[in-house]
Amino acid sequence: MTIKTEIISIDSIKPQPERISKAAKFVRNGGIVVFPTETVYGIGANAFDETSCKKIFEIKGRPADNPLIVHVCSLEEASKIAHIEDKYFKKIKKIWPSPITFIAQAKAELPKSVTAGLDTVAIRMPAHPVALSLIKEARQPIAAPSANPSQKPTATTGSQCIKYFDGRVDCIIDSGSSFFGIESTIIDLRTFTLLRPGPFTPKEIENAFSMVPLVGKIASGKASAGQKVISPGTKYRHYAPETPLFMFEGAENKLTKIVESIEVPFAIIGSSEICSIADRIGCSTISMGSRKDPYNIAKNLYSSVILLDSLKVKFGIVEAFEEQGVGLAIMNRLRKASANKAFSTKRELLKLMQILNSG
Ligand code: TXA
Ligand code: MG
Protein backbone atom coordinates (compact mmCIF):
# COMPACT_ATOMS: atom_id res chain seq x y z
CA MET A 1 0.00 0.00 0.00
CA THR A 2 1.27 3.45 -0.89
CA ILE A 3 0.68 6.40 1.39
CA LYS A 4 1.40 10.09 0.94
CA THR A 5 4.83 10.94 2.29
CA GLU A 6 5.53 14.50 3.38
CA ILE A 7 9.14 15.31 2.48
CA ILE A 8 10.53 18.13 4.61
CA SER A 9 13.93 19.63 3.98
CA ILE A 10 15.53 20.83 7.23
CA ASP A 11 18.89 22.49 7.77
CA SER A 12 21.19 20.07 9.61
CA ILE A 13 22.93 22.73 11.68
CA LYS A 14 20.15 25.30 12.24
CA PRO A 15 16.88 23.37 12.04
CA GLN A 16 13.92 25.59 11.09
CA PRO A 17 11.55 25.41 14.12
CA GLU A 18 8.32 25.44 12.08
CA ARG A 19 9.55 22.50 9.98
CA ILE A 20 10.61 20.53 13.07
CA SER A 21 7.19 21.26 14.49
CA LYS A 22 5.49 19.82 11.43
CA ALA A 23 7.58 16.62 11.54
CA ALA A 24 7.13 16.23 15.31
CA LYS A 25 3.36 16.38 14.87
CA PHE A 26 3.56 13.21 12.78
CA VAL A 27 5.40 11.46 15.65
CA ARG A 28 2.84 12.65 18.23
CA ASN A 29 -0.01 11.44 16.01
CA GLY A 30 1.42 7.93 15.70
CA GLY A 31 3.15 8.46 12.36
CA ILE A 32 6.43 7.05 11.06
CA VAL A 33 9.14 9.64 10.44
CA VAL A 34 12.50 9.11 8.75
CA PHE A 35 15.01 11.53 10.28
CA PRO A 36 18.75 12.27 10.21
CA THR A 37 21.15 11.54 13.04
CA GLU A 38 24.88 12.18 13.16
CA THR A 39 25.54 8.49 12.41
CA VAL A 40 22.95 7.38 9.83
CA TYR A 41 19.27 8.11 9.14
CA GLY A 42 16.69 6.45 11.38
CA ILE A 43 13.10 5.36 10.78
CA GLY A 44 11.26 6.34 13.93
CA ALA A 45 8.05 6.46 15.93
CA ASN A 46 6.90 7.37 19.43
CA ALA A 47 8.71 4.79 21.59
CA PHE A 48 5.62 4.31 23.77
CA ASP A 49 3.24 3.65 20.90
CA GLU A 50 3.15 -0.11 20.28
CA THR A 51 1.09 0.13 17.08
CA SER A 52 3.44 2.64 15.45
CA CYS A 53 6.58 0.77 16.53
CA LYS A 54 5.18 -2.43 15.05
CA LYS A 55 4.69 -0.60 11.76
CA ILE A 56 8.45 0.09 11.61
CA PHE A 57 9.10 -3.67 11.62
CA GLU A 58 6.60 -4.18 8.81
CA ILE A 59 8.03 -1.39 6.67
CA LYS A 60 11.62 -2.57 7.12
CA GLY A 61 10.82 -6.28 6.94
CA ARG A 62 12.68 -6.55 10.25
CA PRO A 63 12.60 -9.77 12.30
CA ALA A 64 10.52 -9.24 15.47
CA ASP A 65 13.33 -10.47 17.73
CA ASN A 66 15.57 -7.54 16.83
CA PRO A 67 14.92 -4.67 19.29
CA LEU A 68 15.03 -0.94 18.54
CA ILE A 69 17.18 1.85 19.96
CA VAL A 70 15.24 4.45 21.96
CA HIS A 71 16.45 7.97 21.13
CA VAL A 72 16.22 10.53 23.92
CA CYS A 73 17.05 14.22 24.20
CA SER A 74 18.54 14.13 27.71
CA LEU A 75 20.17 11.74 30.14
CA GLU A 76 17.36 12.48 32.61
CA GLU A 77 14.86 11.21 30.05
CA ALA A 78 17.04 8.13 29.50
CA SER A 79 17.11 7.37 33.21
CA LYS A 80 13.32 7.22 33.26
CA ILE A 81 13.53 4.44 30.69
CA ALA A 82 16.64 2.54 31.82
CA HIS A 83 18.44 1.90 35.10
CA ILE A 84 21.69 3.79 34.71
CA GLU A 85 24.00 2.98 37.58
CA ASP A 86 25.34 5.98 39.51
CA LYS A 87 28.92 5.07 38.59
CA TYR A 88 28.06 5.62 34.93
CA PHE A 89 25.67 8.57 35.16
CA LYS A 90 28.21 11.41 35.43
CA LYS A 91 30.46 9.86 32.81
CA ILE A 92 27.66 9.51 30.29
CA LYS A 93 26.57 13.06 31.10
CA LYS A 94 30.02 14.23 30.00
CA ILE A 95 30.01 12.45 26.65
CA TRP A 96 26.38 12.64 25.50
CA PRO A 97 25.14 13.61 22.98
CA SER A 98 27.47 11.45 20.91
CA PRO A 99 27.39 8.43 18.61
CA ILE A 100 27.25 5.86 21.41
CA THR A 101 24.31 3.69 22.54
CA PHE A 102 24.03 2.00 25.92
CA ILE A 103 22.23 -1.22 26.79
CA ALA A 104 20.87 -1.23 30.33
CA GLN A 105 18.12 -2.83 32.39
CA ALA A 106 14.77 -1.48 31.18
CA LYS A 107 12.78 0.52 33.70
CA ALA A 108 9.71 1.89 32.01
CA GLU A 109 6.95 -0.25 30.50
CA LEU A 110 8.05 -0.18 26.90
CA PRO A 111 6.14 -1.83 24.07
CA LYS A 112 7.25 -5.44 23.41
CA SER A 113 8.23 -4.57 19.87
CA VAL A 114 10.76 -1.96 21.08
CA THR A 115 12.65 -4.32 23.41
CA ALA A 116 11.73 -7.54 21.54
CA GLY A 117 10.60 -8.82 24.92
CA LEU A 118 14.09 -8.47 26.52
CA ASP A 119 14.40 -6.94 29.99
CA THR A 120 17.03 -4.53 28.67
CA VAL A 121 16.76 -1.50 26.45
CA ALA A 122 19.12 0.35 24.09
CA ILE A 123 19.24 4.11 24.64
CA ARG A 124 21.01 6.86 22.80
CA MET A 125 21.12 10.66 22.65
CA PRO A 126 22.05 11.59 19.09
CA ALA A 127 24.46 14.47 18.43
CA HIS A 128 22.45 15.94 15.58
CA PRO A 129 20.56 19.25 15.89
CA VAL A 130 17.62 17.95 13.81
CA ALA A 131 17.27 14.67 15.73
CA LEU A 132 17.50 16.41 19.10
CA SER A 133 14.95 19.12 18.21
CA LEU A 134 12.62 16.49 16.78
CA ILE A 135 12.69 14.38 19.97
CA LYS A 136 12.19 17.52 22.12
CA GLU A 137 9.31 18.77 20.02
CA ALA A 138 7.68 15.33 19.84
CA ARG A 139 7.79 15.36 23.67
CA GLN A 140 8.35 11.59 23.52
CA PRO A 141 11.43 9.43 23.08
CA ILE A 142 11.70 8.08 19.54
CA ALA A 143 12.33 4.38 18.85
CA ALA A 144 14.23 4.03 15.62
CA PRO A 145 16.32 1.46 13.80
CA SER A 146 18.55 2.51 10.92
CA ALA A 147 16.73 3.68 7.80
CA ASN A 148 17.09 0.77 5.40
CA PRO A 149 14.95 -2.15 4.35
CA SER A 150 16.27 -5.13 6.36
CA GLN A 151 19.62 -6.41 5.01
CA LYS A 152 20.07 -3.47 2.62
CA PRO A 153 22.83 -0.90 3.07
CA THR A 154 21.85 1.84 5.54
CA ALA A 155 20.78 5.23 4.20
CA THR A 156 23.16 8.04 5.03
CA THR A 157 21.55 10.74 2.87
CA GLY A 158 18.05 12.18 2.59
CA SER A 159 17.85 11.23 -1.07
CA GLN A 160 18.63 7.57 -0.32
CA CYS A 161 15.85 7.63 2.32
CA ILE A 162 13.44 8.95 -0.32
CA LYS A 163 14.45 6.09 -2.65
CA TYR A 164 13.85 3.53 0.09
CA PHE A 165 10.77 4.91 1.83
CA ASP A 166 8.78 7.40 -0.28
CA GLY A 167 5.15 6.25 -0.22
CA ARG A 168 5.75 3.95 2.76
CA VAL A 169 6.18 6.36 5.71
CA ASP A 170 4.36 9.52 6.80
CA CYS A 171 7.30 11.89 6.69
CA ILE A 172 10.92 12.00 5.53
CA ILE A 173 13.21 14.74 6.79
CA ASP A 174 15.94 15.48 4.27
CA SER A 175 18.96 17.10 5.91
CA GLY A 176 21.60 15.99 3.42
CA SER A 177 24.39 13.68 4.55
CA SER A 178 24.82 12.14 8.01
CA PHE A 179 28.00 13.31 9.70
CA PHE A 180 29.65 9.92 10.39
CA GLY A 181 27.97 7.56 7.92
CA ILE A 182 28.02 4.41 10.09
CA GLU A 183 25.82 3.38 13.02
CA SER A 184 26.54 4.24 16.64
CA THR A 185 28.85 2.27 18.90
CA ILE A 186 26.91 -0.03 21.26
CA ILE A 187 28.12 -0.82 24.78
CA ASP A 188 26.35 -3.22 27.11
CA LEU A 189 26.67 -1.44 30.45
CA ARG A 190 25.97 -4.60 32.44
CA THR A 191 29.23 -6.23 31.36
CA PHE A 192 30.94 -3.23 29.75
CA THR A 193 31.18 -5.13 26.48
CA LEU A 194 31.40 -3.58 23.04
CA LEU A 195 28.54 -5.13 21.05
CA ARG A 196 28.91 -3.05 17.90
CA PRO A 197 31.89 -0.86 17.02
CA GLY A 198 31.06 2.58 15.69
CA PRO A 199 32.38 6.12 15.45
CA PHE A 200 32.98 6.29 19.21
CA THR A 201 36.17 4.22 19.37
CA PRO A 202 37.35 1.77 22.09
CA LYS A 203 40.11 4.22 23.04
CA GLU A 204 37.57 7.04 23.46
CA ILE A 205 35.41 4.73 25.60
CA GLU A 206 38.42 3.90 27.75
CA ASN A 207 39.26 7.57 28.17
CA ALA A 208 35.69 8.52 29.06
CA PHE A 209 35.04 5.69 31.54
CA SER A 210 38.55 4.82 32.75
CA MET A 211 37.60 1.24 31.91
CA VAL A 212 38.65 -0.93 28.99
CA PRO A 213 35.62 -2.32 27.14
CA LEU A 214 35.56 -6.02 26.35
CA VAL A 215 35.75 -6.52 22.60
CA GLY A 216 34.38 -9.86 21.46
CA LYS A 217 34.28 -11.61 18.11
CA ILE A 218 30.83 -10.16 17.48
CA ALA A 219 32.29 -6.66 17.44
CA SER A 220 34.71 -7.55 14.67
CA GLY A 221 31.89 -8.92 12.53
CA LYS A 222 33.44 -12.42 12.56
CA ALA A 223 30.86 -14.13 14.79
CA SER A 224 28.99 -16.91 13.09
CA ALA A 225 25.26 -17.49 13.17
CA GLY A 226 25.42 -20.29 15.75
CA GLN A 227 27.20 -18.25 18.40
CA LYS A 228 25.41 -16.93 21.48
CA VAL A 229 24.06 -13.56 20.59
CA ILE A 230 23.74 -10.68 23.05
CA SER A 231 22.74 -8.05 20.51
CA PRO A 232 20.13 -9.72 18.32
CA GLY A 233 20.85 -7.54 15.30
CA THR A 234 24.42 -8.79 15.07
CA LYS A 235 23.35 -12.27 13.95
CA TYR A 236 21.60 -11.18 10.79
CA ARG A 237 23.18 -10.62 7.39
CA HIS A 238 23.46 -6.89 7.08
CA TYR A 239 24.40 -3.96 4.98
CA ALA A 240 24.67 -6.10 1.87
CA PRO A 241 24.60 -4.92 -1.73
CA GLU A 242 22.77 -7.01 -4.35
CA THR A 243 26.12 -7.55 -6.05
CA PRO A 244 28.30 -10.19 -4.35
CA LEU A 245 31.22 -8.58 -2.57
CA PHE A 246 34.58 -10.19 -1.74
CA MET A 247 37.13 -8.72 0.64
CA PHE A 248 40.76 -8.50 -0.46
CA GLU A 249 43.02 -9.20 2.50
CA GLY A 250 46.32 -9.59 0.68
CA ALA A 251 49.19 -7.18 0.10
CA GLU A 252 48.23 -4.09 -1.92
CA ASN A 253 50.95 -4.62 -4.56
CA LYS A 254 49.56 -8.10 -5.33
CA LEU A 255 46.05 -6.97 -6.28
CA THR A 256 46.70 -5.92 -9.89
CA LYS A 257 48.44 -9.22 -10.62
CA ILE A 258 45.51 -11.12 -9.13
CA VAL A 259 42.79 -9.33 -11.08
CA GLU A 260 44.45 -8.44 -14.40
CA SER A 261 43.32 -11.55 -16.27
CA ILE A 262 39.76 -11.66 -14.88
CA GLU A 263 37.40 -11.34 -17.83
CA VAL A 264 33.99 -10.92 -16.20
CA PRO A 265 33.07 -7.34 -15.22
CA PHE A 266 33.87 -6.45 -11.62
CA ALA A 267 34.59 -3.29 -9.62
CA ILE A 268 36.94 -2.43 -6.80
CA ILE A 269 35.79 -0.43 -3.76
CA GLY A 270 38.61 0.92 -1.68
CA SER A 271 40.82 3.78 -0.60
CA SER A 272 41.90 6.36 -3.19
CA GLU A 273 45.36 4.79 -2.84
CA ILE A 274 44.30 1.30 -3.98
CA CYS A 275 41.87 2.72 -6.56
CA SER A 276 44.58 4.73 -8.28
CA ILE A 277 46.66 1.54 -8.66
CA ALA A 278 43.67 -0.38 -10.04
CA ASP A 279 42.72 2.50 -12.37
CA ARG A 280 46.06 2.07 -14.12
CA ILE A 281 45.06 -1.37 -15.36
CA GLY A 282 41.61 -0.16 -16.39
CA CYS A 283 39.50 -1.56 -13.50
CA SER A 284 36.19 0.04 -12.52
CA THR A 285 36.78 1.62 -9.13
CA ILE A 286 34.77 3.29 -6.38
CA SER A 287 36.97 5.40 -4.13
CA MET A 288 35.97 5.94 -0.51
CA GLY A 289 38.73 8.53 0.01
CA SER A 290 42.25 8.38 1.36
CA ARG A 291 43.01 5.71 3.94
CA LYS A 292 44.80 8.45 5.87
CA ASP A 293 41.33 9.71 6.84
CA PRO A 294 39.39 6.66 8.08
CA TYR A 295 36.43 8.82 9.22
CA ASN A 296 35.97 9.87 5.60
CA ILE A 297 36.14 6.20 4.52
CA ALA A 298 33.39 5.44 7.07
CA LYS A 299 31.31 8.36 5.80
CA ASN A 300 31.45 7.08 2.22
CA LEU A 301 31.11 3.39 3.05
CA TYR A 302 27.37 2.79 2.55
CA SER A 303 27.01 5.08 -0.46
CA SER A 304 29.92 3.24 -2.14
CA VAL A 305 28.29 -0.12 -1.49
CA ILE A 306 24.99 1.25 -2.90
CA LEU A 307 26.85 2.62 -5.95
CA LEU A 308 28.31 -0.85 -6.64
CA ASP A 309 24.81 -2.13 -7.47
CA SER A 310 24.30 0.60 -10.06
CA LEU A 311 27.41 -0.55 -11.99
CA LYS A 312 25.82 -3.89 -12.91
CA VAL A 313 29.05 -5.84 -12.48
CA LYS A 314 29.25 -9.54 -11.59
CA PHE A 315 31.00 -8.92 -8.28
CA GLY A 316 32.79 -6.30 -6.22
CA ILE A 317 36.13 -6.45 -4.44
CA VAL A 318 36.55 -4.39 -1.31
CA GLU A 319 39.80 -3.49 0.35
CA ALA A 320 40.44 -4.57 3.96
CA PHE A 321 41.35 -1.76 6.36
CA GLU A 322 43.37 -1.65 9.53
CA GLU A 323 41.22 -2.62 12.51
CA GLN A 324 42.26 0.31 14.65
CA GLY A 325 40.08 3.12 15.99
CA VAL A 326 37.15 3.70 13.66
CA GLY A 327 38.74 1.06 11.38
CA LEU A 328 37.22 -1.58 13.66
CA ALA A 329 33.73 -0.33 12.75
CA ILE A 330 34.63 -0.05 9.06
CA MET A 331 35.79 -3.67 9.00
CA ASN A 332 32.75 -4.86 10.97
CA ARG A 333 30.43 -3.37 8.30
CA LEU A 334 32.56 -4.52 5.36
CA ARG A 335 32.81 -8.09 6.67
CA LYS A 336 29.03 -8.18 6.88
CA ALA A 337 28.57 -6.57 3.48
CA SER A 338 30.87 -9.23 2.01
CA ALA A 339 29.26 -12.02 4.07
CA ASN A 340 32.76 -12.83 5.39
CA LYS A 341 33.98 -13.90 1.94
CA ALA A 342 37.65 -12.96 1.72
CA PHE A 343 40.66 -13.79 -0.44
CA SER A 344 44.32 -12.93 -0.56
CA THR A 345 45.50 -15.01 -3.53
CA LYS A 346 44.34 -15.52 -7.11
CA ARG A 347 43.41 -19.11 -6.33
CA GLU A 348 41.13 -18.02 -3.52
CA LEU A 349 39.46 -15.41 -5.71
CA LEU A 350 38.87 -17.95 -8.50
CA LYS A 351 37.32 -20.28 -5.96
CA LEU A 352 34.92 -17.56 -4.77
CA MET A 353 34.02 -16.81 -8.41
CA GLN A 354 33.43 -20.49 -9.07
CA ILE A 355 31.04 -20.76 -6.10
CA LEU A 356 29.27 -17.69 -7.50
CA ASN A 357 28.78 -19.34 -10.88
CA SER A 358 27.60 -22.62 -9.43
CA GLY A 359 25.15 -20.86 -7.09
O1 TXA B 1 23.42 4.97 14.87
C1 TXA B 1 22.51 4.22 15.20
O2 TXA B 1 22.58 3.50 16.20
C2 TXA B 1 21.26 4.19 14.31
C3 TXA B 1 20.59 5.57 14.42
C4 TXA B 1 19.30 5.66 13.69
O3 TXA B 1 20.43 5.91 15.77
N1 TXA B 1 20.38 3.15 14.71
C5 TXA B 1 20.64 1.85 14.48
O4 TXA B 1 19.60 1.00 14.82
O5 TXA B 1 21.66 1.45 13.99
P1 TXA B 1 19.57 -0.54 14.35
O6 TXA B 1 18.25 -1.00 14.78
O7 TXA B 1 19.90 -0.64 12.93
O8 TXA B 1 20.65 -1.22 15.24
C6 TXA B 1 20.40 -1.37 16.62
C7 TXA B 1 21.16 -2.54 17.17
C8 TXA B 1 20.63 -3.87 16.66
O9 TXA B 1 21.74 -4.69 16.37
C9 TXA B 1 19.86 -4.40 17.86
O10 TXA B 1 19.84 -5.80 17.91
C10 TXA B 1 20.64 -3.80 19.02
O11 TXA B 1 20.98 -2.52 18.58
N2 TXA B 1 19.82 -3.70 20.24
C11 TXA B 1 18.72 -2.96 20.45
N3 TXA B 1 18.23 -3.16 21.69
C12 TXA B 1 19.04 -4.06 22.28
C13 TXA B 1 19.08 -4.69 23.56
N4 TXA B 1 18.16 -4.44 24.48
N5 TXA B 1 20.07 -5.58 23.82
C14 TXA B 1 21.03 -5.84 22.89
N6 TXA B 1 21.05 -5.27 21.67
C15 TXA B 1 20.08 -4.40 21.36
MG1 MG C 1 20.46 -1.36 11.14
PDB file of C-alpha atoms and ligand atoms in Angstrom, residues 40-41 60 62 66 69 144-154 183 196 233 238-239 302 333, ligand 2:
ATOM      1  CA  VAL A  40      22.950   7.377   9.826  1.00  0.00           C
ATOM      2  CA  TYR A  41      19.272   8.110   9.143  1.00  0.00           C
ATOM      3  CA  LYS A  60      11.621  -2.570   7.120  1.00  0.00           C
ATOM      4  CA  ARG A  62      12.683  -6.553  10.250  1.00  0.00           C
ATOM      5  CA  ASN A  66      15.573  -7.537  16.828  1.00  0.00           C
ATOM      6  CA  ILE A  69      17.181   1.848  19.963  1.00  0.00           C
ATOM      7  CA  ALA A 144      14.234   4.027  15.615  1.00  0.00           C
ATOM      8  CA  PRO A 145      16.324   1.463  13.798  1.00  0.00           C
ATOM      9  CA  SER A 146      18.548   2.512  10.924  1.00  0.00           C
ATOM     10  CA  ALA A 147      16.734   3.681   7.800  1.00  0.00           C
ATOM     11  CA  ASN A 148      17.092   0.770   5.404  1.00  0.00           C
ATOM     12  CA  PRO A 149      14.954  -2.145   4.348  1.00  0.00           C
ATOM     13  CA  SER A 150      16.268  -5.131   6.361  1.00  0.00           C
ATOM     14  CA  GLN A 151      19.618  -6.409   5.015  1.00  0.00           C
ATOM     15  CA  LYS A 152      20.074  -3.471   2.623  1.00  0.00           C
ATOM     16  CA  PRO A 153      22.834  -0.897   3.072  1.00  0.00           C
ATOM     17  CA  THR A 154      21.854   1.835   5.540  1.00  0.00           C
ATOM     18  CA  GLU A 183      25.817   3.379  13.020  1.00  0.00           C
ATOM     19  CA  ARG A 196      28.906  -3.050  17.904  1.00  0.00           C
ATOM     20  CA  GLY A 233      20.852  -7.545  15.297  1.00  0.00           C
ATOM     21  CA  HIS A 238      23.457  -6.892   7.076  1.00  0.00           C
ATOM     22  CA  TYR A 239      24.397  -3.963   4.977  1.00  0.00           C
ATOM     23  CA  TYR A 302      27.375   2.790   2.546  1.00  0.00           C
ATOM     24  CA  ARG A 333      30.429  -3.368   8.301  1.00  0.00           C
TER      25      ARG A 333
HETATM   26 MG    MG B   2      20.460  -1.359  11.142  1.00  0.00          MG
END
